XYZ file of C-alpha atoms in Angstrom:
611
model
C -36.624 7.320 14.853
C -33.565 5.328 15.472
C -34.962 2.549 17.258
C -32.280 2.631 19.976
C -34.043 0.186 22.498
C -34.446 -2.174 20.044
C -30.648 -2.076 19.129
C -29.886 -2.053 23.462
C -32.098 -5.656 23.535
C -30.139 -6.837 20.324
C -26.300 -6.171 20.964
C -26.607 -7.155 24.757
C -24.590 -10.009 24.564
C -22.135 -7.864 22.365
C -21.982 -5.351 24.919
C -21.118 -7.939 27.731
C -19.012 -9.463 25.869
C -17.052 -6.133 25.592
C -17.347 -5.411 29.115
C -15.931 -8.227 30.008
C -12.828 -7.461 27.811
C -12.298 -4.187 29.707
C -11.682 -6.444 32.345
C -9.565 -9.637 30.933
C -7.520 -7.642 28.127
C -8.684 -10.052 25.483
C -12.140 -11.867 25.104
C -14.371 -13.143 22.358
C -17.912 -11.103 21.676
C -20.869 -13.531 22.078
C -22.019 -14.416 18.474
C -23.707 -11.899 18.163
C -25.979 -10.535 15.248
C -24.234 -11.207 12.144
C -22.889 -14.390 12.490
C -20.289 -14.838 9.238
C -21.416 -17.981 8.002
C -25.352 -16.552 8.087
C -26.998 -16.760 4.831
C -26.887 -13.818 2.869
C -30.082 -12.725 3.357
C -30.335 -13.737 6.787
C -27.028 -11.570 7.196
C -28.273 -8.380 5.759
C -31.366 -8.877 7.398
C -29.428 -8.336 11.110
C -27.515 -5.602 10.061
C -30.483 -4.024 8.654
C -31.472 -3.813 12.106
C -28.383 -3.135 13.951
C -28.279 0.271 11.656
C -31.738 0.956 12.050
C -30.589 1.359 15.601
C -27.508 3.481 15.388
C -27.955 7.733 16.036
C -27.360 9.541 12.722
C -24.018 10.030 14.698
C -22.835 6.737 14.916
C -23.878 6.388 10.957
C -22.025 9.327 9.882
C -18.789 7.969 11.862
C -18.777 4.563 10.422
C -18.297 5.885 6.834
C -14.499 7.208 8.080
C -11.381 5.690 8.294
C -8.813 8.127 10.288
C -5.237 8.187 11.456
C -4.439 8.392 15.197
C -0.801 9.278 16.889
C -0.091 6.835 19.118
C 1.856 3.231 20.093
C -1.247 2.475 22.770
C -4.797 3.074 22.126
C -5.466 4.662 25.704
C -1.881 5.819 26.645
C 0.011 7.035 23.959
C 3.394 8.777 24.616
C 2.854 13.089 25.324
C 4.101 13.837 22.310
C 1.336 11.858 20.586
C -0.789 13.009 22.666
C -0.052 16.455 21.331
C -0.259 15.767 17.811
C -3.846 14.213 18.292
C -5.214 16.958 20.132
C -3.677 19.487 17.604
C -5.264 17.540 14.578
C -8.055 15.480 16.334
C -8.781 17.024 19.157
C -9.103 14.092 21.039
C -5.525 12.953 23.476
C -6.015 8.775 22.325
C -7.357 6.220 19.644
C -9.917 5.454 22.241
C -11.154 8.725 22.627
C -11.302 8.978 18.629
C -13.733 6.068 18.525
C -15.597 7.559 21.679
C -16.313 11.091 20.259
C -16.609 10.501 16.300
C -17.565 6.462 16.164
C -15.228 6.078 13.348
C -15.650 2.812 11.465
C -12.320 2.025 10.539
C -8.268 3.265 11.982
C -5.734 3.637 9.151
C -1.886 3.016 10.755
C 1.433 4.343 9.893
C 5.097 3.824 10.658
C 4.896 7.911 11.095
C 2.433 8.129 13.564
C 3.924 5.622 15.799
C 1.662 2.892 15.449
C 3.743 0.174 14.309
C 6.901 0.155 16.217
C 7.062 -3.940 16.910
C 4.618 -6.707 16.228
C 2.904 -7.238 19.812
C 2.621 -3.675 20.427
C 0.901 -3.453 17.013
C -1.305 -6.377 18.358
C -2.020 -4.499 21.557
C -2.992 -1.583 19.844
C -5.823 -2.973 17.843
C -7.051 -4.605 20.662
C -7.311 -1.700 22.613
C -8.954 -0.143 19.381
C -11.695 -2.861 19.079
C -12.482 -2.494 22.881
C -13.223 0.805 22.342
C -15.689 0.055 19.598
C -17.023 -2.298 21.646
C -17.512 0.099 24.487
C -19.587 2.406 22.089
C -23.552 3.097 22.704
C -23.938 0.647 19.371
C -20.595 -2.324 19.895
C -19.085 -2.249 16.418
C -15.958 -3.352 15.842
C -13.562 -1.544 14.068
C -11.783 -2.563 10.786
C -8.253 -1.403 10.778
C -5.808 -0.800 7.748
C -2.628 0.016 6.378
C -0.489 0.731 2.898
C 1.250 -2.434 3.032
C 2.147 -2.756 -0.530
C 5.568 -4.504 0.266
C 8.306 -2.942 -1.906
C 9.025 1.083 -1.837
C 5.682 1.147 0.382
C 5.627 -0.455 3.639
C 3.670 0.924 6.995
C 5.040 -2.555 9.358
C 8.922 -3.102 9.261
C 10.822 -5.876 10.279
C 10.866 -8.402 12.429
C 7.913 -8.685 9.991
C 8.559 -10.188 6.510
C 9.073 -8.226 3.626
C 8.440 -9.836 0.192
C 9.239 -8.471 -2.972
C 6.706 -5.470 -4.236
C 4.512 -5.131 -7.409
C 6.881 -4.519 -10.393
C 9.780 -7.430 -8.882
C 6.708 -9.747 -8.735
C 5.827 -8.938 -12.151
C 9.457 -9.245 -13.192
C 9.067 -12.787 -11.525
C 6.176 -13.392 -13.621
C 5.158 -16.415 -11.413
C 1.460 -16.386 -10.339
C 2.103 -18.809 -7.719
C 4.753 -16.680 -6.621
C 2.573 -13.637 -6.165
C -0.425 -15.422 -4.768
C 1.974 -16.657 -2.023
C 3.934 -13.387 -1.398
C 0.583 -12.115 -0.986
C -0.689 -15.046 1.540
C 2.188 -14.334 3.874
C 2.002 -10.505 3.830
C -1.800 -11.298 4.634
C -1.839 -13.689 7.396
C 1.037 -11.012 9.340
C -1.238 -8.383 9.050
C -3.970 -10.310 10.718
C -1.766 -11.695 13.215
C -1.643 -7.856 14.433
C -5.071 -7.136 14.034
C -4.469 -5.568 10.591
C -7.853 -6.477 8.089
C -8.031 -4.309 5.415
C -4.907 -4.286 3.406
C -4.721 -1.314 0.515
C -3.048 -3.230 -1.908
C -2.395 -4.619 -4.516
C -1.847 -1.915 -6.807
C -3.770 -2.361 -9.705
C -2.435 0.577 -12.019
C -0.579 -0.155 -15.080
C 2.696 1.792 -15.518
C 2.856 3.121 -19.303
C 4.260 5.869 -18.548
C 8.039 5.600 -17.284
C 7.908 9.402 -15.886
C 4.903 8.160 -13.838
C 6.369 10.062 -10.502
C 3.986 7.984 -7.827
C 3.338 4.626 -9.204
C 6.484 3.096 -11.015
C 7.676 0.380 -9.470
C 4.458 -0.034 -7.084
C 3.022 -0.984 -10.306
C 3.479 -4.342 -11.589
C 3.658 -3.646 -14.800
C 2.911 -2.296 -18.583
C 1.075 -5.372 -19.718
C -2.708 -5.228 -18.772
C -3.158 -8.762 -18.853
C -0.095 -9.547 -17.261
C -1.110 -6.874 -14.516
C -4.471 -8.241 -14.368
C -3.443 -11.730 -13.539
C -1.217 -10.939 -10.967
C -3.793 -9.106 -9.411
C -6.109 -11.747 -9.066
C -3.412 -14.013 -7.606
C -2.855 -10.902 -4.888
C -6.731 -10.706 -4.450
C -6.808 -14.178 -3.446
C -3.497 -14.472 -1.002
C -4.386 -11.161 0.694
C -8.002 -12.686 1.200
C -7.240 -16.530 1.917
C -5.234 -15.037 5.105
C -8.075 -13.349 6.208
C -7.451 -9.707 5.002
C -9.634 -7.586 2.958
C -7.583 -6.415 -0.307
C -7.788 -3.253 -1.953
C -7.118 -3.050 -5.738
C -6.269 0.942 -6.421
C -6.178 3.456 -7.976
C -9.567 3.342 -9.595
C -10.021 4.373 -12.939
C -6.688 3.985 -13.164
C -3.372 6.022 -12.184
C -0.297 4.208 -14.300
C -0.037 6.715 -17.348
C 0.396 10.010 -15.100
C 3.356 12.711 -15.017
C 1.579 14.662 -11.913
C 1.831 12.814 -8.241
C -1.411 13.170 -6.942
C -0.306 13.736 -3.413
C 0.762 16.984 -4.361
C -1.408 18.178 -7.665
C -4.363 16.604 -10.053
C -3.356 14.523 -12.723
C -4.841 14.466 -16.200
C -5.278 10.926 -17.966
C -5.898 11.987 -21.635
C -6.670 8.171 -22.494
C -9.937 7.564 -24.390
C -12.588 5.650 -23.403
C -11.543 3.181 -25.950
C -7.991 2.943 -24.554
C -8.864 3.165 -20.975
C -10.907 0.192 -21.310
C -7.660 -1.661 -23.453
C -5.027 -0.372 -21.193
C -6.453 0.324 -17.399
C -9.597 -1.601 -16.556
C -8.280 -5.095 -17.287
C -6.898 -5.502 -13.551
C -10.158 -3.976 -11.856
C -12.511 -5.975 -13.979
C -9.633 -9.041 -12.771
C -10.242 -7.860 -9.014
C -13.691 -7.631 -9.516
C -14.113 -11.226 -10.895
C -11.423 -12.750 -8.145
C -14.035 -11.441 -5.288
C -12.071 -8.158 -4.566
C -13.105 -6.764 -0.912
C -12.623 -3.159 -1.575
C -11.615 -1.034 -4.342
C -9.452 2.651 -3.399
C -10.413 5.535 -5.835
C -7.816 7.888 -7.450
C -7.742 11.896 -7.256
C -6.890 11.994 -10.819
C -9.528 13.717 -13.971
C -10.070 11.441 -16.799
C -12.270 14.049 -19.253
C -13.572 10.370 -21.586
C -14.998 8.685 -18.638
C -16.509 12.168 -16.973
C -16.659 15.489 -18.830
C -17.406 17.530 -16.041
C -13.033 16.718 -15.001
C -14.169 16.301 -10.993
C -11.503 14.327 -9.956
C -12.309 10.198 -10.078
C -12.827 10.388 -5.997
C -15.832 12.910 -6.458
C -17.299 11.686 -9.637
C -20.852 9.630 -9.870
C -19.942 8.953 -13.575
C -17.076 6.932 -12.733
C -17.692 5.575 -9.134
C -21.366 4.800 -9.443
C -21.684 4.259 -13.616
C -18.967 2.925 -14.296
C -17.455 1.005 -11.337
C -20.897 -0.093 -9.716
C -22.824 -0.477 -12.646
C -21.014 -1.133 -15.764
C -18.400 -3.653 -13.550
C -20.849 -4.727 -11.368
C -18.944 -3.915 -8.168
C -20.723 -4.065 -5.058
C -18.070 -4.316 -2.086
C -16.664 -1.506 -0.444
C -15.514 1.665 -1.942
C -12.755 3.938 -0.247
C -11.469 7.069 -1.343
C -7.151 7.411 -1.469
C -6.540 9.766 1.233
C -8.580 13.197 1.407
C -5.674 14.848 2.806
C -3.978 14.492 -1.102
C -3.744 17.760 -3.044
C -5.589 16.244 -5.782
C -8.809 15.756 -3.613
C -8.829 18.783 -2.523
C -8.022 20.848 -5.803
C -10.944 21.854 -6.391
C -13.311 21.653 -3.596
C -13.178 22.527 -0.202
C -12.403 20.445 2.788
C -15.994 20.505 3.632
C -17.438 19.652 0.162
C -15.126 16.574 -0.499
C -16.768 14.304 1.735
C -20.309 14.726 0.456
C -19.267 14.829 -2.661
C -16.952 11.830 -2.554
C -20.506 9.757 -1.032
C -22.631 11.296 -3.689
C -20.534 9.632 -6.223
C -20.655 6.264 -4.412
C -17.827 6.325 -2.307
C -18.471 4.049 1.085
C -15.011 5.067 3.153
C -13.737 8.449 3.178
C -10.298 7.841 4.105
C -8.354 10.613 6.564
C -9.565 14.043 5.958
C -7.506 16.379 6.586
C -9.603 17.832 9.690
C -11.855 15.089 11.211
C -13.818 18.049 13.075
C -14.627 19.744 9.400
C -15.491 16.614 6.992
C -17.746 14.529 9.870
C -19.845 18.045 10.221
C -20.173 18.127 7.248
C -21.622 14.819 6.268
C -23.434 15.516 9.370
C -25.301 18.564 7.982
C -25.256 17.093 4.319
C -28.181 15.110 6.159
C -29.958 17.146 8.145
C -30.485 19.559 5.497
C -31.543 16.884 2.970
C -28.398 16.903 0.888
C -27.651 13.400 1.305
C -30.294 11.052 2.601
C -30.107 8.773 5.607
C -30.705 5.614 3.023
C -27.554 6.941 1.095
C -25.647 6.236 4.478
C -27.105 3.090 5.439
C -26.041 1.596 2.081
C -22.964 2.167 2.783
C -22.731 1.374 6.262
C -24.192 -1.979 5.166
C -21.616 -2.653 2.846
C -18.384 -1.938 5.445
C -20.483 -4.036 7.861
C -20.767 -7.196 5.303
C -17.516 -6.773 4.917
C -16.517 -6.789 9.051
C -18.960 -10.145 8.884
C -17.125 -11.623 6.430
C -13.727 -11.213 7.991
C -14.951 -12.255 11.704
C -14.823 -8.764 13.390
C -18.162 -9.457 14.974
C -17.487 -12.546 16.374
C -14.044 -12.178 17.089
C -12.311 -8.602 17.252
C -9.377 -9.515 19.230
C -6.233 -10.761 18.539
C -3.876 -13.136 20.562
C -0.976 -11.099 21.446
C 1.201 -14.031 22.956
C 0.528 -15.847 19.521
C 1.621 -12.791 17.227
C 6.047 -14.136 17.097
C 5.037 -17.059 15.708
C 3.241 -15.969 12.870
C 5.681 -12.519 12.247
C 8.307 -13.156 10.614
C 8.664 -16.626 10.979
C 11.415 -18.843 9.367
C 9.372 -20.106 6.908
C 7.965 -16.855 5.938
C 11.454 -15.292 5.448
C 12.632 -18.267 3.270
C 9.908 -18.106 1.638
C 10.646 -14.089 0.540
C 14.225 -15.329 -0.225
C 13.398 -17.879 -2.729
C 10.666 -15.766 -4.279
C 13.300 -12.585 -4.443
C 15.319 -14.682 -5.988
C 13.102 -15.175 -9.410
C 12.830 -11.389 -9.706
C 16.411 -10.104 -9.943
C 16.564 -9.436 -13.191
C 19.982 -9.240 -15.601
C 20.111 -6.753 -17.732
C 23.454 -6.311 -19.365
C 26.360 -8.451 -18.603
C 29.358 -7.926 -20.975
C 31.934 -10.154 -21.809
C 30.168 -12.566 -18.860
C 31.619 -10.315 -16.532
C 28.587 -12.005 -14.150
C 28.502 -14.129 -12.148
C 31.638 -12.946 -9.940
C 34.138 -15.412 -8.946
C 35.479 -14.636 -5.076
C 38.784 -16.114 -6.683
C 39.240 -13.165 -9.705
C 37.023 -10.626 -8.176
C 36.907 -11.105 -4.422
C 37.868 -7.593 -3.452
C 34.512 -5.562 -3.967
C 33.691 -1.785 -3.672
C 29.791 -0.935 -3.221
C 28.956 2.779 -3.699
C 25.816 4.493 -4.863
C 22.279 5.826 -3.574
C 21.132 5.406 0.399
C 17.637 6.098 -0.132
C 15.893 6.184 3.374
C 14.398 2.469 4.034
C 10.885 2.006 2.427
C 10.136 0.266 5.887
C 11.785 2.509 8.396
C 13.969 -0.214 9.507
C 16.129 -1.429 6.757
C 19.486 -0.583 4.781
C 21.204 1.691 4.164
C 21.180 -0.364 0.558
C 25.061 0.411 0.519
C 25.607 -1.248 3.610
C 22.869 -3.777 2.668
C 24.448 -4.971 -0.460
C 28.104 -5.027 1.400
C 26.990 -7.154 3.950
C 25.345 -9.741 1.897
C 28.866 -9.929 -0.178
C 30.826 -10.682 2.702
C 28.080 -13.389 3.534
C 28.843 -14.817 0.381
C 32.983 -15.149 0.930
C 33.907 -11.229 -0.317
C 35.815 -8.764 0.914
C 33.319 -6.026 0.581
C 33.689 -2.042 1.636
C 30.795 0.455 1.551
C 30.806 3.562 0.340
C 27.896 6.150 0.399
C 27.489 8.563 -2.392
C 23.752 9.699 -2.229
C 21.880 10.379 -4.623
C 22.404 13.136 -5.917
C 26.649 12.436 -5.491
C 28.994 16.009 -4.769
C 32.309 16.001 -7.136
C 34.083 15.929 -3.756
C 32.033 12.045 -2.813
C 32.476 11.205 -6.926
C 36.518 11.879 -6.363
C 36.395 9.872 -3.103
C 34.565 6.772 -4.772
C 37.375 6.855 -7.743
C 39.944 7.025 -4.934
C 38.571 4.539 -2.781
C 38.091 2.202 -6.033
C 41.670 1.774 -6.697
C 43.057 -1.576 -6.561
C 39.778 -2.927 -6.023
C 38.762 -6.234 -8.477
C 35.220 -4.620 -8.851
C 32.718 -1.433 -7.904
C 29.008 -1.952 -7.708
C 26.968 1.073 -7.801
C 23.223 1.104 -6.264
C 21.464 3.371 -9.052
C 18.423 5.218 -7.759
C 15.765 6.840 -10.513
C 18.793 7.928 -12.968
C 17.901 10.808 -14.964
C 19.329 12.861 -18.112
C 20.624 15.492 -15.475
C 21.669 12.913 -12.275
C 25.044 13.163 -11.320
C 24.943 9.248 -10.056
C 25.713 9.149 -14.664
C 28.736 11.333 -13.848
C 29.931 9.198 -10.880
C 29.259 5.637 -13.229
C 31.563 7.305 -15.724
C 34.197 8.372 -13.456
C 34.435 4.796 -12.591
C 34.015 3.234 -15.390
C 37.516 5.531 -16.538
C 39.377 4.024 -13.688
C 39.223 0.894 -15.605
C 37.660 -1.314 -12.861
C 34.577 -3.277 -13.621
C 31.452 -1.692 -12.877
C 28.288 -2.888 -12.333
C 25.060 -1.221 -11.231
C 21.897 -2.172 -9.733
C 19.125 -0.308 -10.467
C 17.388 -0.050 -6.727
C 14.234 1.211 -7.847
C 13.496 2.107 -11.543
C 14.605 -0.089 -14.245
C 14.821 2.420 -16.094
C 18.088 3.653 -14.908
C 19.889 1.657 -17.768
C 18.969 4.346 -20.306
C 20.789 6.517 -19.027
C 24.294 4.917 -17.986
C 27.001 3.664 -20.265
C 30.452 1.967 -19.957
C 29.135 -0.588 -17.222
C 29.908 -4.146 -17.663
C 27.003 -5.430 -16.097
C 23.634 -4.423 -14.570
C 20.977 -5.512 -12.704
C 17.196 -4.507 -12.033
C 16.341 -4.795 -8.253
C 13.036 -3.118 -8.438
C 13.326 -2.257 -4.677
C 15.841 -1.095 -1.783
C 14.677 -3.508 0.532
C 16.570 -5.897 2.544
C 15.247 -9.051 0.734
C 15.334 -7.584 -2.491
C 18.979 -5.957 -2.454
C 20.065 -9.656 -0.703
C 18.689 -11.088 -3.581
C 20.353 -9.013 -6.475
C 23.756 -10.047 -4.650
C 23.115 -13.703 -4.824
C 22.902 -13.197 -8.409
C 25.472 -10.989 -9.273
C 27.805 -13.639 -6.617
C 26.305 -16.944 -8.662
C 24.596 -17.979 -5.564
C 21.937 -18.033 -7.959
C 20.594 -17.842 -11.233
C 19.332 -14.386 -13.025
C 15.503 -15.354 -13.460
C 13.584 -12.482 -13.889
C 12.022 -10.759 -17.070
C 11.558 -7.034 -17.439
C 7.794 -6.349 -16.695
C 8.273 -2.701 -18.790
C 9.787 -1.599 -21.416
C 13.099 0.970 -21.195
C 13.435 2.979 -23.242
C 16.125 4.978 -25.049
C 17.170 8.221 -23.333
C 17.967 10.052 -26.373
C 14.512 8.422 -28.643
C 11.989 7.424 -26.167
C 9.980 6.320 -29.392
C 12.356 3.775 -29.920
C 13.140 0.615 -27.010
C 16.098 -0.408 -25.896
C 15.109 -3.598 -23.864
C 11.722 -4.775 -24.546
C 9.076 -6.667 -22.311
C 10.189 -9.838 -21.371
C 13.713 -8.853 -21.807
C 16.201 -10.606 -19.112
C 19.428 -12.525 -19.251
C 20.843 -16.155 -18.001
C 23.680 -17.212 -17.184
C 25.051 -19.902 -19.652
């Protein structure tokens, strides 16, 4: 039935190619089936075959994308080792691709897998020999959440340019396209190919408690072309994009993570106000598209949650937006997935709407099974799978898996963070900053009248794992610039006891900068801004994540939007506020007024210069 002699004859020179990398570390496959510069046809044609020879096993396992604890793909540390076998049941990655033939490896900071750049480069090699050492050779296509911004899976040395909502403050296309292009080519330097950003959700909703600033903005348009310019960096570097979260997560007050949103937005408005960027994506070649766990009741009246519904993946995504790349579900370890349904129903479900990845289940064991038997009992046909499975393996073609899985490990420092790359993330941090307030011209600060500088405020842990604290952060780059800077952590949520010892410690100081962190009607950080503000030394406060802080703070002289705690970002705001350079950016959102959210208190497009 599955032709597996023919597919032994056909992937021979595959399968000595991988053979010989067991041996030498690091070789190149023969060209083998699916060479990416076939014709179209020509191209389907040979992956036609190459599935009609894989077991019903091997097809099932292609379709997921899983985690795996672990620094080394065949000798992790014990305690990795562990976790796998608790979760996985399997000790390594290798093992993972032995047993369930996964298609894909999704890698996080958390699970150890990107602690420097060549061990991140060793890893995937060791990953793609063990696809290669499979009964069928396919190489693996391995991804990440590297949004840049709040979300980042690979720290430094690697470069960090400015997320989604800083970019849109920037407003530059060129800009983003770029920002995009480096972020891209690191990723493959490491073996990295599928990248699930950018974020393609517009943020109406300033309560939105998951997208925010990973957004990059309230404009649809403006979103939309910012996308496209993402599309194309991520994908010029050789890295398959993902716009999410399809139909759209931006106007939500429920984190999906944890519950299932409702988006109450008519069809009508839905197609005004969230499809602009997808149908952008779409039309700038978009490699894969990443559903959401949220229920839109206009688009599918049965409220199954976007990831499980045919109405919305197959009608409206496939067919009414002509998509016909890859489709991958958000993770299926998210409350919102699994709401409803059962572990074991999700992933049939999810491929009965037209889903082609399903992204980490919870239990590997309980969702592959479960395909498994979805097709022996007639459920889900073996056709259903192969279109899939044709789809992720155009999409391995196009980005050279077949012909070459590896990457060069001694060539990996001079792509990662390179100078270039980092003064390239300077310059284009630089446009974002944005200046919101700035009484009197109390900005920029002269060393001469205000050398003497207090920083206090929010230490949010690093978005990267290996930045900040922002206190410290924003300190240091004052003293680069000729200060006398101290830092002073208050948290964010600041005790009256570290509120009294940042209005001590702010005496005879020229000036106090507070790092704001999501300010809200109850925060105490608007307590310790007004305890400052009565010492009579200038405040100013930069708002390291939400713009939106603003609303709620009064009696500052100045402030600025940062859009981000990260290094680049933070270094950036203090160039500004210093005069080192010029406030360029433009609020992507609106904020609005604390006390009358109907009414705005800086529009879109609001941002100050100096004079």
């Amino acid at each position: 039935m599955h032709h597996r002699a023919t597919s032994r004859r056909t992937l021979l020179t595959v399968t000595a190619a991988a053979a010989a990398a067991a041996v030498t570390g690091v070789s190149t496959p023969a060209r083998a089936l699916s060479d990416d510069d076939a014709a179209p046809a020509a191209r389907d044609e040979r992956l036609r075959q190459l599935i009609a020879g894989m077991s019903l096993e091997e097809k099932v396992g292609q379709l997921f994308v899983m985690r795996v604890y672990g620094h080394s793909a065949t000798a992790p540390d014990q305690a990795d080792v562990d976790a796998n076998l608790k979760e996985i049941g399997v000790r390594t990655a290798a093992e993972l691709v032995e047993r369930y033939h996964v298609g894909g490896i999704i890698y996080f900071a958390w699970a150890h897998n990107t602690r420097d750049p060549r061990q991140i480069a060793e890893l995937s090699n060791g990953i793609q020999r063990a696809g290669l050492a499979q009964p069928t050779p396919l190489p693996l296509l391995i991804s990440t959440d590297q949004e840049h911004g709040i979300v980042c899976r690979v720290g430094k040395p690697a470069t960090l340019v400015p997320g989604a909502m800083a970019l849109g403050a920037g407003g530059s296309h060129a800009d983003t396209r770029k920002a995009a292009q480096i972020a891209g080519a690191e990723l493959a330097a490491v073996g990295i190919r599928q990248n699930y950003a950018p974020v393609a959700d517009v943020n109406v909703n300033p309560a939105n408690p998951v997208i925010g600033v990973r957004s990059f903005g309230s404009d649809p348009q403006a979103v939309a072309a910012l996308v496209a310019a993402q599309v194309k960096g991520y994908q010029g570097a050789g890295v398959a994009a993902t716009s999410k979260h399809f139909p759209g997560h931006g106007d939500t007050a429920v984190d999906s993570h944890y519950g299932l949103p409702t988006i109450t937005h008519t069809r009508a408005q839905w197609a005004e106000l969230d499809a602009p960027p997808f149908r952008s994506a779409i039309a700038a070649g978009i490699d894969s598209i990443m559903t959401a766990h949220i229920v839109v009741p206009a688009l599918d009246p049965s409220e199954d949650p976007a990831t499980l519904s045919r109405p919305i993946l197959t009608g409206i995504l496939r067919e009414q937006l002509g998509y016909d790349g890859v489709v991958v579900t958000d993770s299926l370890g998210m409350e919102g997935v699994r709401t409803k349904y059962g572990d074991e129903r999700v992933p049939v479900l999810a491929l009965k709407a037209g889903v082609d990845q399903l992204l980490n289940p919870p239990k590997l064991d309980i969702a592959w099974n479960a395909v498994l038997r979805a097709v022996e009992d007639g459920e889900l046909t073996e056709a259903r799978l192969d279109a899939s499975i044709l789809r992720i393996l155009r999409l391995k073609t196009k980005l050279g898996l077949f012909r070459e899985p590896y990457v060069s490990v001694s060539d990996v420092n001079r792509t990662v963070g390179g100078a270039a790359h980092l003064a390239h993330a300077d310059r284009i941090a630089e446009a974002t900053t944005t200046l919101l307030l700035n009484e009197g011209g109390l900005l920029p600060l002269s060393r001469r009248s205000h050398g003497d500088v207090l920083v206090v405020g929010a230490d949010p842990a690093s978005p990267s794992g290996t930045t900040g604290p922002p206190t410290t952060t924003l300190a240091t780059a004052f003293t680069e610039l000729g200060f006398t800077a101290t830092a002073l952590s208050t948290g964010i949520t600041p005790t009256a006891a570290k509120i009294e010892q940042a209005v001590a410690a702010a005496a005879g100081k020229d000036v106090v900068v507070v790092g704001t962190y999501n300010v809200s009607a109850t925060s105490p950080q608007r307590t310790l801004v007004a305890r400052l503000v009565a010492t009579g030394v200038p405040v100013v406060t930069v708002a390291i994540r939400n713009p939106y802080d603003i609303a709620h703070l009064s009696g500052q002289r100045a402030t600025v939007a940062a859009y981000s705690w990260t290094d680049v970002e933070l270094r950036a705001a203090v160039r500004v506020i210093a005069g080192a350079a010029r406030p360029k950016g433009r609020l992507p959102v609106p904020v609005q007024r604390a006390d009358d959210p109907a009414r705005v208190l800086y529009p879109v497009g609001h941002g100050l210069s100096y004079a």
